[in-house]
PDB file of C-alpha atoms in Angstrom:
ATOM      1  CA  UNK A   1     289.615 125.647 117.320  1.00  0.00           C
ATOM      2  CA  UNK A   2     290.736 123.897 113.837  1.00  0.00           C
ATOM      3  CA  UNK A   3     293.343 121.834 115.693  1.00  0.00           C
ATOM      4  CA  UNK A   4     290.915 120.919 118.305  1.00  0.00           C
ATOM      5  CA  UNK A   5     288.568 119.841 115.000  1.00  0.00           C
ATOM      6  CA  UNK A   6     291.475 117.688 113.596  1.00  0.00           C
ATOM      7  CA  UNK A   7     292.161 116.036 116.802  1.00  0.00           C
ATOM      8  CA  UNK A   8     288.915 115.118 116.679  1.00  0.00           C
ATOM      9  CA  UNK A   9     288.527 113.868 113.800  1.00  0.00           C
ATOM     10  CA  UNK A  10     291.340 111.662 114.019  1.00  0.00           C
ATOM     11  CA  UNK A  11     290.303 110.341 117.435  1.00  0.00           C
ATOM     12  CA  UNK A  12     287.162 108.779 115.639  1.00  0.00           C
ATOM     13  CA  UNK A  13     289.043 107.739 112.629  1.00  0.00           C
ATOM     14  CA  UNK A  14     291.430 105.570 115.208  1.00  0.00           C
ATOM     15  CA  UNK A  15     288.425 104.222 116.981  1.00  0.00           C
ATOM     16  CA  UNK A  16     286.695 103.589 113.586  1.00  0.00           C
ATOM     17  CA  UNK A  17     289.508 101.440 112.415  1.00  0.00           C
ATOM     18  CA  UNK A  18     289.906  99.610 116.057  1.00  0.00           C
ATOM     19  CA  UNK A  19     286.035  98.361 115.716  1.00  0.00           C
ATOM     20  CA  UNK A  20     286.815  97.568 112.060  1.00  0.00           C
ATOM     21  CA  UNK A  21     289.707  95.540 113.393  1.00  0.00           C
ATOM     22  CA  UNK A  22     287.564  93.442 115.456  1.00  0.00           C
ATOM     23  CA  UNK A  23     284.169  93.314 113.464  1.00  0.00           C
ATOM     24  CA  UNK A  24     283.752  90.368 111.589  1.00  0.00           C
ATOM     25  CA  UNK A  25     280.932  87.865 110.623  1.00  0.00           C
ATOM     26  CA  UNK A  26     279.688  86.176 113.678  1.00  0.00           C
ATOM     27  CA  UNK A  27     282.298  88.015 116.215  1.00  0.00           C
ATOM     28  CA  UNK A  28     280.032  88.675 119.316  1.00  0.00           C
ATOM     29  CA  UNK A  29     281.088  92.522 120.009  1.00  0.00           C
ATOM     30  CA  UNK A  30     277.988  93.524 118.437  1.00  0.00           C
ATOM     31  CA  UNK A  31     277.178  95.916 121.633  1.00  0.00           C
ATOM     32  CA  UNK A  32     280.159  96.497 122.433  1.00  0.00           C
ATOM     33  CA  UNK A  33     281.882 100.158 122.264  1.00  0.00           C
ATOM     34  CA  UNK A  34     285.105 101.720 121.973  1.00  0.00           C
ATOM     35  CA  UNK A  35     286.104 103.942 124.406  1.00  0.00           C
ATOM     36  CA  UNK A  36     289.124 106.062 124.447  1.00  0.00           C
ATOM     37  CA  UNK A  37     290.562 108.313 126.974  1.00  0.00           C
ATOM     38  CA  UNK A  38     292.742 110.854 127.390  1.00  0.00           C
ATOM     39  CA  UNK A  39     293.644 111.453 131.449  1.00  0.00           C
ATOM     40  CA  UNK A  40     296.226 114.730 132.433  1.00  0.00           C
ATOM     41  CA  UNK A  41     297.594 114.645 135.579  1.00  0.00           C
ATOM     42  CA  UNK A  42     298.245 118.269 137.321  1.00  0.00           C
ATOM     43  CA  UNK A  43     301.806 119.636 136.805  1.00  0.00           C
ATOM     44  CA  UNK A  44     301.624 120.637 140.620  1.00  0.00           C
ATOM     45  CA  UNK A  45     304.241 119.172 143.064  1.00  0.00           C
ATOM     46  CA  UNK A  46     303.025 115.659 144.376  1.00  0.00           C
ATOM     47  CA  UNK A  47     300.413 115.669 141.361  1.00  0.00           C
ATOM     48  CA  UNK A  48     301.276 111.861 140.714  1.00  0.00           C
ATOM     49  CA  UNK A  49     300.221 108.625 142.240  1.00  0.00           C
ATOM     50  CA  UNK A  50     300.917 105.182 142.253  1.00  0.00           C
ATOM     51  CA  UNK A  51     297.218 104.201 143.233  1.00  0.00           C
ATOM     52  CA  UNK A  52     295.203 102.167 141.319  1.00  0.00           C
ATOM     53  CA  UNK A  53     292.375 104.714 139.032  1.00  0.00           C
ATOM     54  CA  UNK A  54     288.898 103.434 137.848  1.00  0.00           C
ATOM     55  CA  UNK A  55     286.344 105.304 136.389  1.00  0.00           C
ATOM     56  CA  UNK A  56     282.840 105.002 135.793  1.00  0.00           C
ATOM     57  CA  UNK A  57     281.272 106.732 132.394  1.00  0.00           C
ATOM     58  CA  UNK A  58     277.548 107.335 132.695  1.00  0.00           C
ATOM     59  CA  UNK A  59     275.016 108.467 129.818  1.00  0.00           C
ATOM     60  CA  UNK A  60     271.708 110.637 130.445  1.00  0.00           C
ATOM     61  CA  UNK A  61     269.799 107.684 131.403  1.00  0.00           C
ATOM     62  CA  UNK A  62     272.186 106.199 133.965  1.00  0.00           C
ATOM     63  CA  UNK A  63     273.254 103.506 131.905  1.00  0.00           C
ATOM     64  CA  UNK A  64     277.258 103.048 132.629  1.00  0.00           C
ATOM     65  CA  UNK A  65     280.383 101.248 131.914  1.00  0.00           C
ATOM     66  CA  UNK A  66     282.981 100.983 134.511  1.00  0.00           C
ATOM     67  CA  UNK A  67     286.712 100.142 133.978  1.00  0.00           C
ATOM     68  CA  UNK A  68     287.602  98.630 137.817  1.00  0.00           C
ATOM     69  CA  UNK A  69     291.499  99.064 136.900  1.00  0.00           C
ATOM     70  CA  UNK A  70     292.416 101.956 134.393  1.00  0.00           C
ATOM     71  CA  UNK A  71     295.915 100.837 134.117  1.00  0.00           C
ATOM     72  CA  UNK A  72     294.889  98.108 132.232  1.00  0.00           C
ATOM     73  CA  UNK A  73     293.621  99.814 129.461  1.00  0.00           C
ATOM     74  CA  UNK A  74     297.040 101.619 129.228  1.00  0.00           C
ATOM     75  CA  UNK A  75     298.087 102.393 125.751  1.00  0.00           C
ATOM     76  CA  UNK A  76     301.545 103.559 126.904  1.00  0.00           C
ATOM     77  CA  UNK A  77     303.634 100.363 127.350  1.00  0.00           C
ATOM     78  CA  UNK A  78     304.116  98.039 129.792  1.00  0.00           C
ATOM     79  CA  UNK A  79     306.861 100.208 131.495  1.00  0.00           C
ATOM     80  CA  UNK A  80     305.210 103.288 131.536  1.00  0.00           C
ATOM     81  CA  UNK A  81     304.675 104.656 134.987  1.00  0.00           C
ATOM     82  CA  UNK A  82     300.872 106.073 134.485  1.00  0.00           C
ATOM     83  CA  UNK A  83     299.573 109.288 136.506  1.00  0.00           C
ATOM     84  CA  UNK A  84     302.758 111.133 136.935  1.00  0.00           C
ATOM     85  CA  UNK A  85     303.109 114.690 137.095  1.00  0.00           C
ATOM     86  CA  UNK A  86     302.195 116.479 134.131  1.00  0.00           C
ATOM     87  CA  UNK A  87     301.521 113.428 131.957  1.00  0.00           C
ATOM     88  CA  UNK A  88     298.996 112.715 129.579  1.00  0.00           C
ATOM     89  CA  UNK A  89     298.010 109.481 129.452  1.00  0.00           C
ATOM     90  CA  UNK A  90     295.950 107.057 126.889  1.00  0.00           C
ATOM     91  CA  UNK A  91     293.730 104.614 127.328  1.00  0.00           C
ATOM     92  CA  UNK A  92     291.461 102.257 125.228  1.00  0.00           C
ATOM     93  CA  UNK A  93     289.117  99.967 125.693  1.00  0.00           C
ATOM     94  CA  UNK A  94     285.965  97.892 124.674  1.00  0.00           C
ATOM     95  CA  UNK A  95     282.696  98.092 126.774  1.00  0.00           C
ATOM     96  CA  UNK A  96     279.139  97.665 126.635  1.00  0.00           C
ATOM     97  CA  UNK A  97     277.865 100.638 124.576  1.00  0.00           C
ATOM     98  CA  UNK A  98     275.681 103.324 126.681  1.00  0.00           C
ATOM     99  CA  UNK A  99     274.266 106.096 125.022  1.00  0.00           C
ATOM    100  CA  UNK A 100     275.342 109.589 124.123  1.00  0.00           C
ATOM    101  CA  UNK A 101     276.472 111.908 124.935  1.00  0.00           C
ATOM    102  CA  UNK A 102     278.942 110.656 127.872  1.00  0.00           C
ATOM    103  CA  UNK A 103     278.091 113.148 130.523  1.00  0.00           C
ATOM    104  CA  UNK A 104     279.066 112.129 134.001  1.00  0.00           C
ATOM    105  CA  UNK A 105     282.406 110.690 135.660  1.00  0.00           C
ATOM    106  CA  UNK A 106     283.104 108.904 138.461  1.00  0.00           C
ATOM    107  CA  UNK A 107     286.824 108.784 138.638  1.00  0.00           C
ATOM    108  CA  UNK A 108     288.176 106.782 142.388  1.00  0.00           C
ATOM    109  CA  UNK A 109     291.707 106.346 143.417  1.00  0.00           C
ATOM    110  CA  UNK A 110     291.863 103.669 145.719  1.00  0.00           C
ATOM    111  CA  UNK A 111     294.249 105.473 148.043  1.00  0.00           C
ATOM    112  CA  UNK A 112     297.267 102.684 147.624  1.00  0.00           C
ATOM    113  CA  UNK A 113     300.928 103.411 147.053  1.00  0.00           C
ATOM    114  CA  UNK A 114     303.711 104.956 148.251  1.00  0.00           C
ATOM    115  CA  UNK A 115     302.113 108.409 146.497  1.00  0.00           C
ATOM    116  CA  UNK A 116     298.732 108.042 146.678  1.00  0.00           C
ATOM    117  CA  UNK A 117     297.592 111.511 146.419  1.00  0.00           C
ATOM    118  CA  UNK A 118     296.524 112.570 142.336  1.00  0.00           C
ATOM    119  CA  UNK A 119     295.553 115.817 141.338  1.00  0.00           C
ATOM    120  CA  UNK A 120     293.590 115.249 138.009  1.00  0.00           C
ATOM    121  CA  UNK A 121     293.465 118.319 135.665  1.00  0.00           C
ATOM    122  CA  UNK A 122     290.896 116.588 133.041  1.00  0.00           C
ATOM    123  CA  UNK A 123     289.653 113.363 130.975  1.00  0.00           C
ATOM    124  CA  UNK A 124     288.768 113.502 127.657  1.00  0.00           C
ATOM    125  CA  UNK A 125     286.670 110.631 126.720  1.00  0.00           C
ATOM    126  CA  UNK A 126     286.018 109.412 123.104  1.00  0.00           C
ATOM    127  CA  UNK A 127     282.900 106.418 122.373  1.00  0.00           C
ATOM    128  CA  UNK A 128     282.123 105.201 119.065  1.00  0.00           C
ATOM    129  CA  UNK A 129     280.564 101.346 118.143  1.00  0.00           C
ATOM    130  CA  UNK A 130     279.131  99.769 115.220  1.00  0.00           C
ATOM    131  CA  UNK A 131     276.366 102.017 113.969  1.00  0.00           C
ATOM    132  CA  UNK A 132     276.381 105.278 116.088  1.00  0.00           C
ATOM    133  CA  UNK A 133     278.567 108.365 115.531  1.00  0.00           C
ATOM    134  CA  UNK A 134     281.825 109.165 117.610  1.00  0.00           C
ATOM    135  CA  UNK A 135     280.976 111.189 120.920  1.00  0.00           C
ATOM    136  CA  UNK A 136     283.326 112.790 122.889  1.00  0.00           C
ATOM    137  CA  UNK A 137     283.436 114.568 126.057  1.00  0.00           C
ATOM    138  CA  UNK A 138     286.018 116.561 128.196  1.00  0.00           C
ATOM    139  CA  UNK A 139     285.394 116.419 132.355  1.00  0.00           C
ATOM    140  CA  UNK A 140     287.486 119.425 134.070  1.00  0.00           C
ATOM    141  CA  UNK A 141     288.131 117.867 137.554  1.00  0.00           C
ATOM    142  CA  UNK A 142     290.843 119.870 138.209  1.00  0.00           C
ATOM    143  CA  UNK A 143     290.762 118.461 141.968  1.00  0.00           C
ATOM    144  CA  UNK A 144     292.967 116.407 144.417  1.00  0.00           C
ATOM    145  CA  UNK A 145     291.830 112.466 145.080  1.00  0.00           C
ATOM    146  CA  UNK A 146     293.703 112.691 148.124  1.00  0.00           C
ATOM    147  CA  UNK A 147     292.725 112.211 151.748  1.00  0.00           C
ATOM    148  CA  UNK A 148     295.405 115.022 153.156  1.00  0.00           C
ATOM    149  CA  UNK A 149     294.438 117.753 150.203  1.00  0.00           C
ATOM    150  CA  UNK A 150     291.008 119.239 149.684  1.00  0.00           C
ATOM    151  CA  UNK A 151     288.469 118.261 149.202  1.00  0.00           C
ATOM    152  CA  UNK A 152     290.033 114.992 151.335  1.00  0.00           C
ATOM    153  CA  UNK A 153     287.912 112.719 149.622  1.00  0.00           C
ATOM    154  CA  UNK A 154     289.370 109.847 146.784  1.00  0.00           C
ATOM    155  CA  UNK A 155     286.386 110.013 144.815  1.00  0.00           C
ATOM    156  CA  UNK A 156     285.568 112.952 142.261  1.00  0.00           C
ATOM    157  CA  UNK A 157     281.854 113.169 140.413  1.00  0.00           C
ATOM    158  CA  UNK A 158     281.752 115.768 137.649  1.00  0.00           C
ATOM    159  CA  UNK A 159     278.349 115.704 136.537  1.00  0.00           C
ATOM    160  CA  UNK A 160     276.635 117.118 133.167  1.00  0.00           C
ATOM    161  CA  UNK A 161     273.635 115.158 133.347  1.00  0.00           C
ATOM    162  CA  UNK A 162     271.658 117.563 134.064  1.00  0.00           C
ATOM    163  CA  UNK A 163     272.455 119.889 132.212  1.00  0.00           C
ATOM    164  CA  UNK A 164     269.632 121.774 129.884  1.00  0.00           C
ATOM    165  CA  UNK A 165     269.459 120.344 126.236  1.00  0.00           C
ATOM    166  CA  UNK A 166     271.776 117.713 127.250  1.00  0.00           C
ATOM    167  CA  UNK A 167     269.905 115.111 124.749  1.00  0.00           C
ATOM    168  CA  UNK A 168     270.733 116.861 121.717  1.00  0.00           C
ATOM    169  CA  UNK A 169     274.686 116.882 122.575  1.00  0.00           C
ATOM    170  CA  UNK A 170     275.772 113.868 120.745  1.00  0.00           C
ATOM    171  CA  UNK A 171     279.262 114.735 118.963  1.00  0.00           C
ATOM    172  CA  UNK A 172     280.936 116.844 121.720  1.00  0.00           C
ATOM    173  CA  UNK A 173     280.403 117.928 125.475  1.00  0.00           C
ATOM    174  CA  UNK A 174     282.688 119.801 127.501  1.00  0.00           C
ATOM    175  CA  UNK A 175     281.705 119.356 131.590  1.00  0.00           C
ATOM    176  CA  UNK A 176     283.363 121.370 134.102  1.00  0.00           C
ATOM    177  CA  UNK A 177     283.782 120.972 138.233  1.00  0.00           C
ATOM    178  CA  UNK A 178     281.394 124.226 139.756  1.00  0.00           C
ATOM    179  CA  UNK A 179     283.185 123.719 143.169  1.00  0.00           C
ATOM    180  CA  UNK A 180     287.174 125.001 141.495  1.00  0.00           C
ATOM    181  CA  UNK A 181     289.963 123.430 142.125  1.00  0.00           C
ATOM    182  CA  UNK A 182     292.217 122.574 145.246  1.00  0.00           C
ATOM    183  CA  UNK A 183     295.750 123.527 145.601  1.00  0.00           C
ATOM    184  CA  UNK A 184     297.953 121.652 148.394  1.00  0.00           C
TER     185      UNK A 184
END
């Protein structure tokens, strides 16, 4: 639990000093937010793709930010071979800010690729922007996006929006899949 608490803590800090970075008099990012993301890939065999990811973040209201092309926000270097078995892989990003807390995912693999099934154990998501507090939240998918592996879909929704107090969440939400997991 401390580590978890640390981690945290220094998530923000980096995103703090990323908005910093970019907010200066007159720089038109004034609604724009930070979002970071953490994505594990299963350690099953097959777990990795070569498909392109996207993901769309939505808050209680159904405002959202969609990235169309994950990859690009890669923080791992441009020869880094992304969604592989057992990796954990960063991304960051600036988007239009939505509010808090962060509590559905639409995560789509678009099916392409030699490998194009992915079994996604979690994303970890981490918003901050000029004048609101650091949110994070954790979605369990724990699920193929495959078309030959249930649930032979490419799309996964883990949804928290409904849950019951979900307004007063604003630093951290953990969301998990009711349905399990799929094993191939």
């Amino acid at each position: 639990m401390e580590i978890e608490k640390i981690r945290t803590g220094q998530i923000c800090l980096l995103i703090l000093v990323i908005i910093l970075s970019f907010s200066t008099p007159g720089n038109s990012h004034s609604n724009s937010c930070v979002y970071s993301l953490y994505v594990k890939t299963g350690s099953t065999l097959k777990a990795g793709t070569n498909s392109n990811i996207s993901i769309t973040l939505t808050d209680p209201t159904g405002k959202a930010v969609s990235i169309g092309d994950l990859r690009s926000w890669g923080l791992m270097g441009p020869d880094h071979d992304y969604y592989e078995r057992g990796n954990m892989d960063m991304f960051s990003g600036r988007g239009q800010c939505i509010g808090a807390p962060i509590c559905r995912l639409n995560l789509t693999s678009d099916g392409s690729g030699e490998h194009h099934g992915w079994y996604c154990d979690y994303v970890e998501v981490t918003a901050t922007g000029p004048h609101r507090p650091c949110g994070q939240t954790v979605f369990y998918v724990d699920r193929w996006l495959a078309l030959e592996a249930p649930p032979y879909q490419l799309t996964a929704i883990v949804d928290g929006c409904e849950l019951e107090n979900i307004a007063g969440k604003s630093r951290r939400l953990v969301v998990r899949e009711s349905l399990g997991s799929a094993s191939m």
